């Protein structure tokens, strides 16, 4: 897999975004498993294996191995809005004084093979990401809001309002 920044994926034409997907995996400490979330266009649902080459060493991706995954679909233009929202948070993906908490990955098919990137976020940055993603969702996408809320509430219940909208 070729690593490309989110900014590159954001510049893709709508037709290339038909075969793109996003993944949120809780990689921080946890007392119970936190289901992974995959967001994909209506036209394509990739296997979690598509994201495997982007993994950072030294982090636990055990939640990706759970038998269930949360998923919702979006139109290509909504996926672009979600990518833009994630780019605003992930472009400053240094973890200032924090520990890894959430992995945000994006993949897309390209003529020369799959491309993508993964950002590792602290608890604070994860809270920002959830807020930005929820704001970028279409107002009619109740399923998407519910799925993001399920993962957010399972993985970040003690964040003292950092994650809550």
C-alpha positions as a LaTeX table, in Angstrom:
\begin{tabular}{lrrr}
\hline
Residue & $x$ (\AA) & $y$ (\AA) & $z$ (\AA) \\
\hline
Unk1 & 0.00 & 0.00 & 0.00 \\
Unk2 & 1.26 & 3.43 & $-0.90$ \\
Unk3 & 1.09 & 5.90 & 1.98 \\
Unk4 & $-0.36$ & 9.25 & 0.97 \\
Unk5 & $-1.49$ & 12.08 & 3.25 \\
Unk6 & $-5.19$ & 12.71 & 3.87 \\
Unk7 & $-4.80$ & 15.90 & 1.87 \\
Unk8 & $-4.05$ & 13.81 & $-1.23$ \\
Unk9 & $-7.12$ & 11.63 & $-0.71$ \\
Unk10 & $-9.16$ & 14.76 & $-0.20$ \\
Unk11 & $-8.17$ & 15.93 & $-3.68$ \\
Unk12 & $-9.46$ & 12.78 & $-5.38$ \\
Unk13 & $-12.29$ & 13.06 & $-7.87$ \\
Unk14 & $-15.68$ & 11.87 & $-6.76$ \\
Unk15 & $-15.39$ & 8.73 & $-8.91$ \\
Unk16 & $-12.28$ & 7.63 & $-6.98$ \\
Unk17 & $-14.00$ & 8.22 & $-3.66$ \\
Unk18 & $-16.60$ & 5.58 & $-4.60$ \\
Unk19 & $-14.00$ & 3.04 & $-3.50$ \\
Unk20 & $-12.71$ & 4.79 & $-0.40$ \\
Unk21 & $-13.29$ & 4.04 & 3.27 \\
Unk22 & $-12.44$ & 5.39 & 6.71 \\
Unk23 & $-11.78$ & 3.43 & 9.90 \\
Unk24 & $-11.73$ & 4.44 & 13.56 \\
Unk25 & $-10.07$ & 1.99 & 15.94 \\
Unk26 & $-9.70$ & 2.56 & 19.68 \\
Unk27 & $-6.04$ & 1.74 & 20.44 \\
Unk28 & $-5.82$ & 3.10 & 23.98 \\
Unk29 & $-6.38$ & 1.54 & 27.36 \\
Unk30 & $-9.77$ & $-0.04$ & 27.83 \\
Unk31 & $-11.67$ & $-2.20$ & 30.28 \\
Unk32 & $-14.00$ & $-3.67$ & 27.63 \\
Unk33 & $-13.60$ & $-4.12$ & 23.87 \\
Unk34 & $-14.54$ & $-1.09$ & 21.76 \\
Unk35 & $-15.92$ & $-2.00$ & 18.35 \\
Unk36 & $-14.14$ & $-0.59$ & 15.31 \\
Unk37 & $-16.11$ & 1.74 & 13.01 \\
Unk38 & $-15.84$ & 1.61 & 9.22 \\
Unk39 & $-17.35$ & 4.36 & 7.08 \\
Unk40 & $-17.58$ & 3.58 & 3.38 \\
Unk41 & $-19.39$ & 4.73 & 0.27 \\
Unk42 & $-22.57$ & 2.92 & $-0.67$ \\
Unk43 & $-20.70$ & 1.30 & $-3.54$ \\
Unk44 & $-17.87$ & $-0.40$ & $-1.65$ \\
Unk45 & $-17.24$ & $-2.04$ & 1.73 \\
Unk46 & $-13.60$ & $-3.08$ & 2.08 \\
Unk47 & $-12.30$ & $-5.83$ & 4.28 \\
Unk48 & $-10.50$ & $-4.69$ & 7.43 \\
Unk49 & $-7.43$ & $-6.27$ & 5.84 \\
Unk50 & $-7.31$ & $-3.27$ & 3.48 \\
Unk51 & $-6.26$ & $-1.12$ & 6.47 \\
Unk52 & $-3.69$ & $-3.57$ & 7.89 \\
Unk53 & $-0.64$ & $-2.15$ & 6.03 \\
Unk54 & $-1.25$ & 1.25 & 7.64 \\
Unk55 & $-0.97$ & 0.01 & 11.22 \\
Unk56 & 1.59 & 1.57 & 13.55 \\
Unk57 & 3.86 & $-0.87$ & 15.36 \\
Unk58 & 3.61 & $-1.06$ & 19.11 \\
Unk59 & $-0.14$ & $-0.37$ & 19.26 \\
Unk60 & $-2.88$ & $-2.89$ & 19.92 \\
Unk61 & $-5.37$ & $-3.29$ & 17.09 \\
Unk62 & $-7.20$ & $-6.07$ & 18.92 \\
Unk63 & $-10.53$ & $-4.29$ & 18.40 \\
Unk64 & $-10.14$ & $-4.83$ & 14.64 \\
Unk65 & $-10.10$ & $-8.58$ & 15.32 \\
Unk66 & $-13.47$ & $-8.63$ & 17.12 \\
Unk67 & $-16.22$ & $-10.58$ & 15.34 \\
Unk68 & $-18.39$ & $-7.46$ & 14.98 \\
Unk69 & $-17.64$ & $-4.10$ & 13.38 \\
Unk70 & $-19.82$ & $-1.01$ & 13.40 \\
Unk71 & $-20.42$ & 0.35 & 9.90 \\
Unk72 & $-22.36$ & 2.98 & 8.04 \\
Unk73 & $-22.46$ & 4.14 & 4.45 \\
Unk74 & $-22.23$ & 7.60 & 2.96 \\
Unk75 & $-22.37$ & 9.18 & $-0.47$ \\
Unk76 & $-19.01$ & 10.16 & $-2.03$ \\
Unk77 & $-19.60$ & 13.87 & $-1.36$ \\
Unk78 & $-20.32$ & 13.12 & 2.32 \\
Unk79 & $-17.15$ & 11.00 & 2.50 \\
Unk80 & $-15.22$ & 14.01 & 1.18 \\
Unk81 & $-16.73$ & 16.16 & 3.96 \\
Unk82 & $-15.69$ & 13.55 & 6.55 \\
Unk83 & $-12.17$ & 13.44 & 5.10 \\
Unk84 & $-11.95$ & 17.24 & 5.28 \\
Unk85 & $-13.12$ & 17.17 & 8.89 \\
Unk86 & $-10.57$ & 14.50 & 9.78 \\
Unk87 & $-7.81$ & 16.38 & 7.98 \\
Unk88 & $-8.41$ & 19.41 & 10.22 \\
Unk89 & $-7.69$ & 17.29 & 13.30 \\
Unk90 & $-5.16$ & 14.81 & 11.93 \\
Unk91 & $-2.93$ & 17.39 & 10.25 \\
Unk92 & $-1.72$ & 18.19 & 13.78 \\
Unk93 & $-1.45$ & 14.53 & 14.75 \\
Unk94 & 1.49 & 14.92 & 17.12 \\
Unk95 & 0.33 & 13.65 & 20.47 \\
Unk96 & 1.14 & 16.57 & 22.80 \\
Unk97 & 1.51 & 15.13 & 26.26 \\
Unk98 & $-0.96$ & 12.41 & 25.45 \\
Unk99 & $-0.88$ & 8.70 & 24.88 \\
Unk100 & $-2.25$ & 6.98 & 21.78 \\
Unk101 & $-5.99$ & 6.60 & 22.03 \\
Unk102 & $-7.57$ & 6.41 & 18.56 \\
Unk103 & $-6.31$ & 5.36 & 15.14 \\
Unk104 & $-8.01$ & 7.08 & 12.19 \\
Unk105 & $-7.28$ & 5.46 & 8.83 \\
Unk106 & $-8.37$ & 6.25 & 5.28 \\
Unk107 & $-7.89$ & 4.05 & 2.21 \\
Unk108 & $-8.82$ & 4.44 & $-1.44$ \\
Unk109 & $-8.27$ & 2.41 & $-4.55$ \\
Unk110 & $-5.97$ & 4.03 & $-7.08$ \\
Unk111 & $-4.84$ & 2.95 & $-10.57$ \\
Unk112 & $-1.47$ & 1.82 & $-9.17$ \\
Unk113 & $-2.97$ & 0.05 & $-6.17$ \\
Unk114 & $-4.47$ & 1.06 & $-2.83$ \\
Unk115 & $-3.39$ & 4.28 & $-1.13$ \\
Unk116 & $-4.02$ & 5.56 & 2.35 \\
Unk117 & $-2.76$ & 6.81 & 5.65 \\
Unk118 & $-3.37$ & 6.44 & 9.37 \\
Unk119 & $-3.13$ & 9.05 & 12.10 \\
Unk120 & $-2.76$ & 8.24 & 15.79 \\
Unk121 & $-4.65$ & 10.60 & 18.08 \\
Unk122 & $-4.56$ & 11.35 & 21.79 \\
Unk123 & $-7.74$ & 11.34 & 23.89 \\
Unk124 & $-8.10$ & 15.11 & 23.42 \\
Unk125 & $-7.63$ & 14.83 & 19.65 \\
Unk126 & $-10.08$ & 11.90 & 19.51 \\
Unk127 & $-12.68$ & 14.13 & 21.11 \\
Unk128 & $-12.03$ & 16.79 & 18.49 \\
Unk129 & $-12.24$ & 14.21 & 15.72 \\
Unk130 & $-15.62$ & 12.90 & 16.87 \\
Unk131 & $-17.00$ & 16.46 & 17.04 \\
Unk132 & $-15.69$ & 17.29 & 13.57 \\
Unk133 & $-16.99$ & 14.05 & 12.05 \\
Unk134 & $-20.43$ & 14.49 & 13.59 \\
Unk135 & $-20.57$ & 18.06 & 12.26 \\
Unk136 & $-19.55$ & 16.90 & 8.78 \\
Unk137 & $-22.27$ & 14.25 & 8.55 \\
Unk138 & $-25.38$ & 15.09 & 6.59 \\
Unk139 & $-28.23$ & 16.09 & 8.94 \\
Unk140 & $-30.22$ & 13.16 & 7.52 \\
Unk141 & $-27.53$ & 10.61 & 8.40 \\
Unk142 & $-29.02$ & 9.42 & 11.68 \\
Unk143 & $-27.39$ & 6.01 & 11.32 \\
Unk144 & $-23.94$ & 7.57 & 11.05 \\
Unk145 & $-24.52$ & 9.73 & 14.10 \\
Unk146 & $-25.75$ & 6.74 & 16.11 \\
Unk147 & $-22.77$ & 4.58 & 15.11 \\
Unk148 & $-20.21$ & 7.28 & 15.94 \\
Unk149 & $-21.98$ & 7.88 & 19.27 \\
Unk150 & $-21.88$ & 4.16 & 20.12 \\
Unk151 & $-18.12$ & 3.97 & 19.60 \\
Unk152 & $-17.47$ & 7.31 & 21.28 \\
Unk153 & $-19.50$ & 6.38 & 24.36 \\
Unk154 & $-17.92$ & 2.91 & 24.60 \\
Unk155 & $-14.34$ & 4.11 & 24.29 \\
Unk156 & $-14.40$ & 7.53 & 25.94 \\
Unk157 & $-16.96$ & 7.61 & 28.76 \\
Unk158 & $-14.63$ & 9.29 & 31.29 \\
Unk159 & $-13.26$ & 12.11 & 29.19 \\
Unk160 & $-15.04$ & 14.82 & 31.15 \\
Unk161 & $-16.82$ & 16.45 & 28.23 \\
Unk162 & $-13.78$ & 16.36 & 25.94 \\
Unk163 & $-15.56$ & 14.05 & 23.53 \\
Unk164 & $-19.20$ & 14.90 & 24.12 \\
Unk165 & $-20.70$ & 17.25 & 21.53 \\
\hline
\end{tabular}
